PDB file of N, CA and C in Angstrom:
ATOM      1  N   MET A  19     275.828  49.796  50.117  1.00  0.00           N
ATOM      2  CA  MET A  19     276.468  48.806  49.360  1.00  0.00           C
ATOM      3  C   MET A  19     277.956  49.016  49.346  1.00  0.00           C
ATOM      4  N   ASP A  20     278.621  48.158  49.487  1.00  0.00           N
ATOM      5  CA  ASP A  20     280.110  48.147  49.559  1.00  0.00           C
ATOM      6  C   ASP A  20     280.745  48.466  47.995  1.00  0.00           C
ATOM      7  N   LYS A  21     281.648  49.579  47.799  1.00  0.00           N
ATOM      8  CA  LYS A  21     282.562  49.616  46.590  1.00  0.00           C
ATOM      9  C   LYS A  21     283.214  48.643  46.344  1.00  0.00           C
ATOM     10  N   PRO A  22     283.659  48.136  45.055  1.00  0.00           N
ATOM     11  CA  PRO A  22     284.612  46.878  44.814  1.00  0.00           C
ATOM     12  C   PRO A  22     286.029  47.486  45.280  1.00  0.00           C
ATOM     13  N   THR A  23     286.745  46.891  45.743  1.00  0.00           N
ATOM     14  CA  THR A  23     288.179  47.419  45.971  1.00  0.00           C
ATOM     15  C   THR A  23     289.067  47.178  44.620  1.00  0.00           C
ATOM     16  N   HIS A  24     288.650  46.624  43.313  1.00  0.00           N
ATOM     17  CA  HIS A  24     289.531  46.743  42.149  1.00  0.00           C
ATOM     18  C   HIS A  24     288.511  47.248  41.054  1.00  0.00           C
ATOM     19  N   PRO A  25     288.742  47.678  39.842  1.00  0.00           N
ATOM     20  CA  PRO A  25     288.111  48.217  39.023  1.00  0.00           C
ATOM     21  C   PRO A  25     287.716  46.928  38.358  1.00  0.00           C
ATOM     22  N   PRO A  26     286.069  47.400  37.443  1.00  0.00           N
ATOM     23  CA  PRO A  26     285.716  46.239  36.702  1.00  0.00           C
ATOM     24  C   PRO A  26     286.333  45.696  35.609  1.00  0.00           C
ATOM     25  N   HIS A  27     286.251  44.567  35.228  1.00  0.00           N
ATOM     26  CA  HIS A  27     286.952  43.695  34.000  1.00  0.00           C
ATOM     27  C   HIS A  27     287.161  44.871  33.024  1.00  0.00           C
ATOM     28  N   GLY A  28     288.338  44.930  32.501  1.00  0.00           N
ATOM     29  CA  GLY A  28     288.642  45.496  31.214  1.00  0.00           C
ATOM     30  C   GLY A  28     288.982  47.219  31.820  1.00  0.00           C
ATOM     31  N   ARG A  29     288.944  47.652  32.559  1.00  0.00           N
ATOM     32  CA  ARG A  29     289.189  49.020  33.311  1.00  0.00           C
ATOM     33  C   ARG A  29     290.017  49.024  34.395  1.00  0.00           C
ATOM     34  N   ARG A  30     291.221  48.660  33.884  1.00  0.00           N
ATOM     35  CA  ARG A  30     292.354  48.721  35.439  1.00  0.00           C
ATOM     36  C   ARG A  30     293.060  50.134  35.236  1.00  0.00           C
ATOM     37  N   GLU A  31     293.625  50.439  36.529  1.00  0.00           N
ATOM     38  CA  GLU A  31     294.169  51.710  36.228  1.00  0.00           C
ATOM     39  C   GLU A  31     295.536  51.406  35.946  1.00  0.00           C
ATOM     40  N   ARG A  32     296.178  52.677  35.173  1.00  0.00           N
ATOM     41  CA  ARG A  32     297.333  52.710  34.713  1.00  0.00           C
ATOM     42  C   ARG A  32     298.492  53.503  35.566  1.00  0.00           C
ATOM     43  N   ALA A  33     299.520  53.134  35.635  1.00  0.00           N
ATOM     44  CA  ALA A  33     300.381  54.016  36.490  1.00  0.00           C
ATOM     45  C   ALA A  33     300.708  55.213  35.334  1.00  0.00           C
ATOM     46  N   VAL A  34     300.719  56.230  35.654  1.00  0.00           N
ATOM     47  CA  VAL A  34     301.203  57.303  34.813  1.00  0.00           C
ATOM     48  C   VAL A  34     302.772  57.186  34.902  1.00  0.00           C
ATOM     49  N   LYS A  35     303.696  57.424  33.862  1.00  0.00           N
ATOM     50  CA  LYS A  35     304.964  57.136  33.598  1.00  0.00           C
ATOM     51  C   LYS A  35     305.445  58.549  33.077  1.00  0.00           C
ATOM     52  N   LEU A  36     305.613  59.494  34.197  1.00  0.00           N
ATOM     53  CA  LEU A  36     306.079  61.144  33.763  1.00  0.00           C
ATOM     54  C   LEU A  36     307.356  61.023  32.985  1.00  0.00           C
ATOM     55  N   ASP A  37     308.106  60.041  33.204  1.00  0.00           N
ATOM     56  CA  ASP A  37     309.419  60.111  32.220  1.00  0.00           C
ATOM     57  C   ASP A  37     309.431  59.888  30.865  1.00  0.00           C
ATOM     58  N   HIS A  38     308.079  59.681  30.605  1.00  0.00           N
ATOM     59  CA  HIS A  38     307.904  59.907  29.033  1.00  0.00           C
ATOM     60  C   HIS A  38     307.466  61.238  28.522  1.00  0.00           C
ATOM     61  N   HIS A  39     307.442  62.006  29.442  1.00  0.00           N
ATOM     62  CA  HIS A  39     306.924  63.291  29.200  1.00  0.00           C
ATOM     63  C   HIS A  39     307.829  64.115  28.121  1.00  0.00           C
ATOM     64  N   ASP A  40     309.068  64.109  28.825  1.00  0.00           N
ATOM     65  CA  ASP A  40     309.970  64.821  27.999  1.00  0.00           C
ATOM     66  C   ASP A  40     310.604  64.339  26.623  1.00  0.00           C
ATOM     67  N   SER A  41     310.256  62.961  26.204  1.00  0.00           N
ATOM     68  CA  SER A  41     310.032  62.408  24.935  1.00  0.00           C
ATOM     69  C   SER A  41     309.291  62.828  24.336  1.00  0.00           C
ATOM     70  N   VAL A  42     307.947  62.943  24.756  1.00  0.00           N
ATOM     71  CA  VAL A  42     306.807  62.959  23.973  1.00  0.00           C
ATOM     72  C   VAL A  42     306.760  64.376  23.402  1.00  0.00           C
ATOM     73  N   ARG A  43     307.503  65.431  24.120  1.00  0.00           N
ATOM     74  CA  ARG A  43     307.683  67.016  24.265  1.00  0.00           C
ATOM     75  C   ARG A  43     308.854  67.030  22.813  1.00  0.00           C
ATOM     76  N   SER A  44     309.669  66.208  23.002  1.00  0.00           N
ATOM     77  CA  SER A  44     310.703  66.155  22.263  1.00  0.00           C
ATOM     78  C   SER A  44     310.425  65.436  20.625  1.00  0.00           C
ATOM     79  N   HIS A  45     309.328  64.683  20.840  1.00  0.00           N
ATOM     80  CA  HIS A  45     309.143  64.259  19.581  1.00  0.00           C
ATOM     81  C   HIS A  45     307.908  65.142  18.902  1.00  0.00           C
ATOM     82  N   VAL A  46     307.260  65.927  19.567  1.00  0.00           N
ATOM     83  CA  VAL A  46     306.120  66.574  19.066  1.00  0.00           C
ATOM     84  C   VAL A  46     307.164  67.992  18.437  1.00  0.00           C
ATOM     85  N   TYR A  47     308.288  68.485  19.284  1.00  0.00           N
ATOM     86  CA  TYR A  47     309.130  69.642  18.812  1.00  0.00           C
ATOM     87  C   TYR A  47     309.880  69.257  17.426  1.00  0.00           C
ATOM     88  N   GLN A  48     310.370  68.058  17.113  1.00  0.00           N
ATOM     89  CA  GLN A  48     311.003  67.514  16.151  1.00  0.00           C
ATOM     90  C   GLN A  48     309.880  67.482  14.971  1.00  0.00           C
ATOM     91  N   GLN A  49     308.853  67.294  15.136  1.00  0.00           N
ATOM     92  CA  GLN A  49     307.764  67.113  13.988  1.00  0.00           C
ATOM     93  C   GLN A  49     307.578  68.336  13.646  1.00  0.00           C
ATOM     94  N   VAL A  50     307.046  69.374  14.516  1.00  0.00           N
ATOM     95  CA  VAL A  50     306.509  70.476  14.124  1.00  0.00           C
ATOM     96  C   VAL A  50     307.648  71.252  13.506  1.00  0.00           C
ATOM     97  N   SER A  51     308.778  71.189  14.030  1.00  0.00           N
ATOM     98  CA  SER A  51     310.032  72.101  13.646  1.00  0.00           C
ATOM     99  C   SER A  51     310.175  71.570  12.237  1.00  0.00           C
ATOM    100  N   SER A  52     310.064  70.395  12.015  1.00  0.00           N
ATOM    101  CA  SER A  52     310.659  69.779  10.558  1.00  0.00           C
ATOM    102  C   SER A  52     309.411  70.524   9.595  1.00  0.00           C
ATOM    103  N   GLU A  53     307.997  70.225  10.099  1.00  0.00           N
ATOM    104  CA  GLU A  53     307.110  71.026   9.179  1.00  0.00           C
ATOM    105  C   GLU A  53     307.209  72.296   8.989  1.00  0.00           C
ATOM    106  N   VAL A  54     307.804  73.449   9.963  1.00  0.00           N
ATOM    107  CA  VAL A  54     308.084  74.739   9.664  1.00  0.00           C
ATOM    108  C   VAL A  54     309.235  74.779   8.673  1.00  0.00           C
ATOM    109  N   GLU A  55     310.221  74.063   8.897  1.00  0.00           N
ATOM    110  CA  GLU A  55     311.375  74.215   7.869  1.00  0.00           C
ATOM    111  C   GLU A  55     310.821  73.890   6.592  1.00  0.00           C
ATOM    112  N   ARG A  56     310.083  72.725   6.272  1.00  0.00           N
ATOM    113  CA  ARG A  56     309.839  72.310   4.823  1.00  0.00           C
ATOM    114  C   ARG A  56     308.787  73.541   4.199  1.00  0.00           C
ATOM    115  N   LEU A  57     307.879  74.155   5.206  1.00  0.00           N
ATOM    116  CA  LEU A  57     306.845  75.064   4.616  1.00  0.00           C
ATOM    117  C   LEU A  57     308.047  76.592   4.387  1.00  0.00           C
ATOM    118  N   GLU A  58     308.751  76.544   5.003  1.00  0.00           N
ATOM    119  CA  GLU A  58     309.889  77.822   4.618  1.00  0.00           C
ATOM    120  C   GLU A  58     310.365  77.488   3.442  1.00  0.00           C
ATOM    121  N   ARG A  59     310.709  76.374   3.190  1.00  0.00           N
ATOM    122  CA  ARG A  59     311.696  76.216   1.953  1.00  0.00           C
ATOM    123  C   ARG A  59     310.606  76.335   0.602  1.00  0.00           C
ATOM    124  N   ARG A  60     309.359  75.858   0.812  1.00  0.00           N
ATOM    125  CA  ARG A  60     307.955  75.847  -0.190  1.00  0.00           C
ATOM    126  C   ARG A  60     308.017  77.517  -0.405  1.00  0.00           C
ATOM    127  N   VAL A  61     307.845  78.097   0.572  1.00  0.00           N
ATOM    128  CA  VAL A  61     307.905  79.585   0.324  1.00  0.00           C
ATOM    129  C   VAL A  61     309.170  80.325  -0.202  1.00  0.00           C
ATOM    130  N   HIS A  62     310.067  79.884   0.093  1.00  0.00           N
ATOM    131  CA  HIS A  62     311.432  80.542  -0.595  1.00  0.00           C
ATOM    132  C   HIS A  62     311.124  80.302  -2.393  1.00  0.00           C
ATOM    133  N   THR A  63     310.977  78.722  -2.395  1.00  0.00           N
ATOM    134  CA  THR A  63     310.678  78.222  -3.803  1.00  0.00           C
ATOM    135  C   THR A  63     309.694  79.184  -4.562  1.00  0.00           C
ATOM    136  N   LEU A  64     308.337  79.335  -3.895  1.00  0.00           N
ATOM    137  CA  LEU A  64     307.459  79.918  -4.494  1.00  0.00           C
ATOM    138  C   LEU A  64     308.196  81.392  -4.887  1.00  0.00           C
ATOM    139  N   ARG A  65     308.618  81.995  -4.071  1.00  0.00           N
ATOM    140  CA  ARG A  65     308.926  83.041  -4.492  1.00  0.00           C
ATOM    141  C   ARG A  65     309.856  83.469  -5.366  1.00  0.00           C
ATOM    142  N   LEU A  66     310.600  82.277  -6.084  1.00  0.00           N
ATOM    143  CA  LEU A  66     311.400  82.398  -7.117  1.00  0.00           C
ATOM    144  C   LEU A  66     310.991  82.260  -8.246  1.00  0.00           C
ATOM    145  N   THR A  67     309.364  81.676  -8.155  1.00  0.00           N
ATOM    146  CA  THR A  67     308.784  81.480  -9.500  1.00  0.00           C
ATOM    147  C   THR A  67     307.830  82.430  -9.947  1.00  0.00           C
ATOM    148  N   ASN A  68     307.011  82.462 -11.081  1.00  0.00           N
ATOM    149  CA  ASN A  68     306.185  83.386 -11.337  1.00  0.00           C
ATOM    150  C   ASN A  68     304.753  82.438 -11.637  1.00  0.00           C
ATOM    151  N   ALA A  69     304.408  81.661 -10.667  1.00  0.00           N
ATOM    152  CA  ALA A  69     303.372  80.790 -10.744  1.00  0.00           C
ATOM    153  C   ALA A  69     302.050  81.659 -10.599  1.00  0.00           C
ATOM    154  N   PRO A  70     301.164  81.582 -11.144  1.00  0.00           N
ATOM    155  CA  PRO A  70     299.895  82.478 -11.246  1.00  0.00           C
ATOM    156  C   PRO A  70     299.550  82.635  -9.805  1.00  0.00           C
ATOM    157  N   HIS A  71     299.495  81.585  -8.939  1.00  0.00           N
ATOM    158  CA  HIS A  71     298.828  81.720  -7.558  1.00  0.00           C
ATOM    159  C   HIS A  71     299.843  81.565  -6.462  1.00  0.00           C
ATOM    160  N   ALA A  72     301.111  81.850  -6.757  1.00  0.00           N
ATOM    161  CA  ALA A  72     302.225  81.880  -5.676  1.00  0.00           C
ATOM    162  C   ALA A  72     302.075  82.860  -4.558  1.00  0.00           C
ATOM    163  N   ALA A  73     301.406  83.900  -5.124  1.00  0.00           N
ATOM    164  CA  ALA A  73     301.012  84.981  -3.600  1.00  0.00           C
ATOM    165  C   ALA A  73     300.301  84.048  -2.703  1.00  0.00           C
ATOM    166  N   ILE A  74     298.981  83.508  -3.230  1.00  0.00           N
ATOM    167  CA  ILE A  74     298.044  82.789  -2.160  1.00  0.00           C
ATOM    168  C   ILE A  74     298.772  81.708  -1.655  1.00  0.00           C
ATOM    169  N   MET A  75     299.487  80.965  -2.206  1.00  0.00           N
ATOM    170  CA  MET A  75     300.067  79.895  -1.675  1.00  0.00           C
ATOM    171  C   MET A  75     301.104  80.337  -0.611  1.00  0.00           C
ATOM    172  N   ILE A  76     301.769  81.361  -0.830  1.00  0.00           N
ATOM    173  CA  ILE A  76     302.782  81.824  -0.060  1.00  0.00           C
ATOM    174  C   ILE A  76     302.285  82.369   1.303  1.00  0.00           C
ATOM    175  N   SER A  77     301.157  83.094   1.279  1.00  0.00           N
ATOM    176  CA  SER A  77     300.303  83.902   2.093  1.00  0.00           C
ATOM    177  C   SER A  77     299.615  82.523   3.276  1.00  0.00           C
ATOM    178  N   THR A  78     299.356  81.452   2.245  1.00  0.00           N
ATOM    179  CA  THR A  78     298.942  80.152   3.232  1.00  0.00           C
ATOM    180  C   THR A  78     300.051  79.885   3.962  1.00  0.00           C
ATOM    181  N   TYR A  79     301.009  79.466   3.481  1.00  0.00           N
ATOM    182  CA  TYR A  79     302.100  78.699   4.089  1.00  0.00           C
ATOM    183  C   TYR A  79     302.627  79.646   5.118  1.00  0.00           C
ATOM    184  N   GLU A  80     302.519  81.044   5.195  1.00  0.00           N
ATOM    185  CA  GLU A  80     303.025  81.724   5.931  1.00  0.00           C
ATOM    186  C   GLU A  80     302.153  81.779   7.355  1.00  0.00           C
ATOM    187  N   ARG A  81     301.007  81.601   7.099  1.00  0.00           N
ATOM    188  CA  ARG A  81     300.015  81.382   8.384  1.00  0.00           C
ATOM    189  C   ARG A  81     300.053  80.205   8.913  1.00  0.00           C
ATOM    190  N   LEU A  82     300.247  79.131   8.312  1.00  0.00           N
ATOM    191  CA  LEU A  82     300.645  77.942   8.693  1.00  0.00           C
ATOM    192  C   LEU A  82     302.096  78.108   9.413  1.00  0.00           C
ATOM    193  N   ILE A  83     303.259  78.655   9.020  1.00  0.00           N
ATOM    194  CA  ILE A  83     304.039  78.848   9.863  1.00  0.00           C
ATOM    195  C   ILE A  83     304.017  79.226  10.866  1.00  0.00           C
ATOM    196  N   ASP A  84     303.515  80.363  10.992  1.00  0.00           N
ATOM    197  CA  ASP A  84     303.015  81.425  12.158  1.00  0.00           C
ATOM    198  C   ASP A  84     302.351  80.639  13.456  1.00  0.00           C
ATOM    199  N   ARG A  85     301.476  79.836  13.133  1.00  0.00           N
ATOM    200  CA  ARG A  85     300.346  78.961  13.746  1.00  0.00           C
ATOM    201  C   ARG A  85     301.527  77.870  14.480  1.00  0.00           C
ATOM    202  N   LYS A  86     302.283  77.363  13.681  1.00  0.00           N
ATOM    203  CA  LYS A  86     303.186  76.064  13.980  1.00  0.00           C
ATOM    204  C   LYS A  86     304.256  76.548  15.290  1.00  0.00           C
ATOM    205  N   LYS A  87     304.474  77.842  14.819  1.00  0.00           N
ATOM    206  CA  LYS A  87     305.618  78.571  15.757  1.00  0.00           C
ATOM    207  C   LYS A  87     304.916  79.187  17.031  1.00  0.00           C
ATOM    208  N   GLY A  88     303.662  79.631  16.984  1.00  0.00           N
ATOM    209  CA  GLY A  88     302.718  80.193  18.022  1.00  0.00           C
ATOM    210  C   GLY A  88     302.507  78.617  18.729  1.00  0.00           C
ATOM    211  N   PHE A  89     302.140  77.534  18.328  1.00  0.00           N
ATOM    212  CA  PHE A  89     301.877  76.360  18.933  1.00  0.00           C
ATOM    213  C   PHE A  89     303.191  76.096  19.891  1.00  0.00           C
ATOM    214  N   LEU A  90     304.322  76.200  19.186  1.00  0.00           N
ATOM    215  CA  LEU A  90     305.762  75.728  19.948  1.00  0.00           C
ATOM    216  C   LEU A  90     305.966  76.705  21.198  1.00  0.00           C
ATOM    217  N   GLN A  91     305.759  78.044  20.785  1.00  0.00           N
ATOM    218  CA  GLN A  91     305.820  79.311  22.032  1.00  0.00           C
ATOM    219  C   GLN A  91     304.786  78.859  23.378  1.00  0.00           C
ATOM    220  N   ASN A  92     303.526  78.452  22.604  1.00  0.00           N
ATOM    221  CA  ASN A  92     302.495  78.072  24.063  1.00  0.00           C
ATOM    222  C   ASN A  92     302.887  76.900  24.676  1.00  0.00           C
ATOM    223  N   TRP A  93     303.513  76.128  24.130  1.00  0.00           N
ATOM    224  CA  TRP A  93     303.731  74.917  24.883  1.00  0.00           C
ATOM    225  C   TRP A  93     305.399  74.966  25.590  1.00  0.00           C
ATOM    226  N   ASN A  94     305.963  76.376  25.320  1.00  0.00           N
ATOM    227  CA  ASN A  94     307.097  76.354  26.069  1.00  0.00           C
ATOM    228  C   ASN A  94     308.231  75.695  25.268  1.00  0.00           C
ATOM    229  N   MET A  95     308.078  75.509  23.900  1.00  0.00           N
ATOM    230  CA  MET A  95     309.152  74.460  23.305  1.00  0.00           C
ATOM    231  C   MET A  95     310.291  75.648  22.650  1.00  0.00           C
ATOM    232  N   GLN A  96     309.844  76.921  22.891  1.00  0.00           N
ATOM    233  CA  GLN A  96     310.625  77.757  22.224  1.00  0.00           C
ATOM    234  C   GLN A  96     312.067  77.879  22.640  1.00  0.00           C
ATOM    235  N   GLY A  97     312.196  78.065  24.023  1.00  0.00           N
ATOM    236  CA  GLY A  97     313.463  78.002  24.907  1.00  0.00           C
ATOM    237  C   GLY A  97     314.036  76.942  24.978  1.00  0.00           C
ATOM    238  N   ASP A  98     314.834  76.687  26.398  1.00  0.00           N
ATOM    239  CA  ASP A  98     315.316  75.333  26.518  1.00  0.00           C
ATOM    240  C   ASP A  98     315.654  74.457  25.839  1.00  0.00           C
ATOM    241  N   GLY A  99     316.268  74.755  24.581  1.00  0.00           N
ATOM    242  CA  GLY A  99     316.991  74.126  23.603  1.00  0.00           C
ATOM    243  C   GLY A  99     315.823  73.445  22.932  1.00  0.00           C
ATOM    244  N   PHE A 100     314.663  73.783  22.683  1.00  0.00           N
ATOM    245  CA  PHE A 100     313.841  73.233  21.737  1.00  0.00           C
ATOM    246  C   PHE A 100     313.718  74.307  20.588  1.00  0.00           C
ATOM    247  N   TYR A 101     313.628  75.562  20.603  1.00  0.00           N
ATOM    248  CA  TYR A 101     313.173  76.052  19.114  1.00  0.00           C
ATOM    249  C   TYR A 101     314.157  77.261  19.137  1.00  0.00           C
TER     250      TYR A 101
END
């Protein structure tokens, strides 16, 4: 039996637009960087307060910051003007 020359209805192949790659990387970098900045401000604010659970919250935020920075490093977003 011969294979059809075109995909079945509803399943058309799409051309990959590689020029969108840099814009996606830039968007992800901006999003993660702003999250890191926001978390760093929260840590700074918590260090100035005497909240009962401040130490736990600071520790949690610092872990999140480390993971987000690690993500940026793993995806080579630390250099080349990214981070």
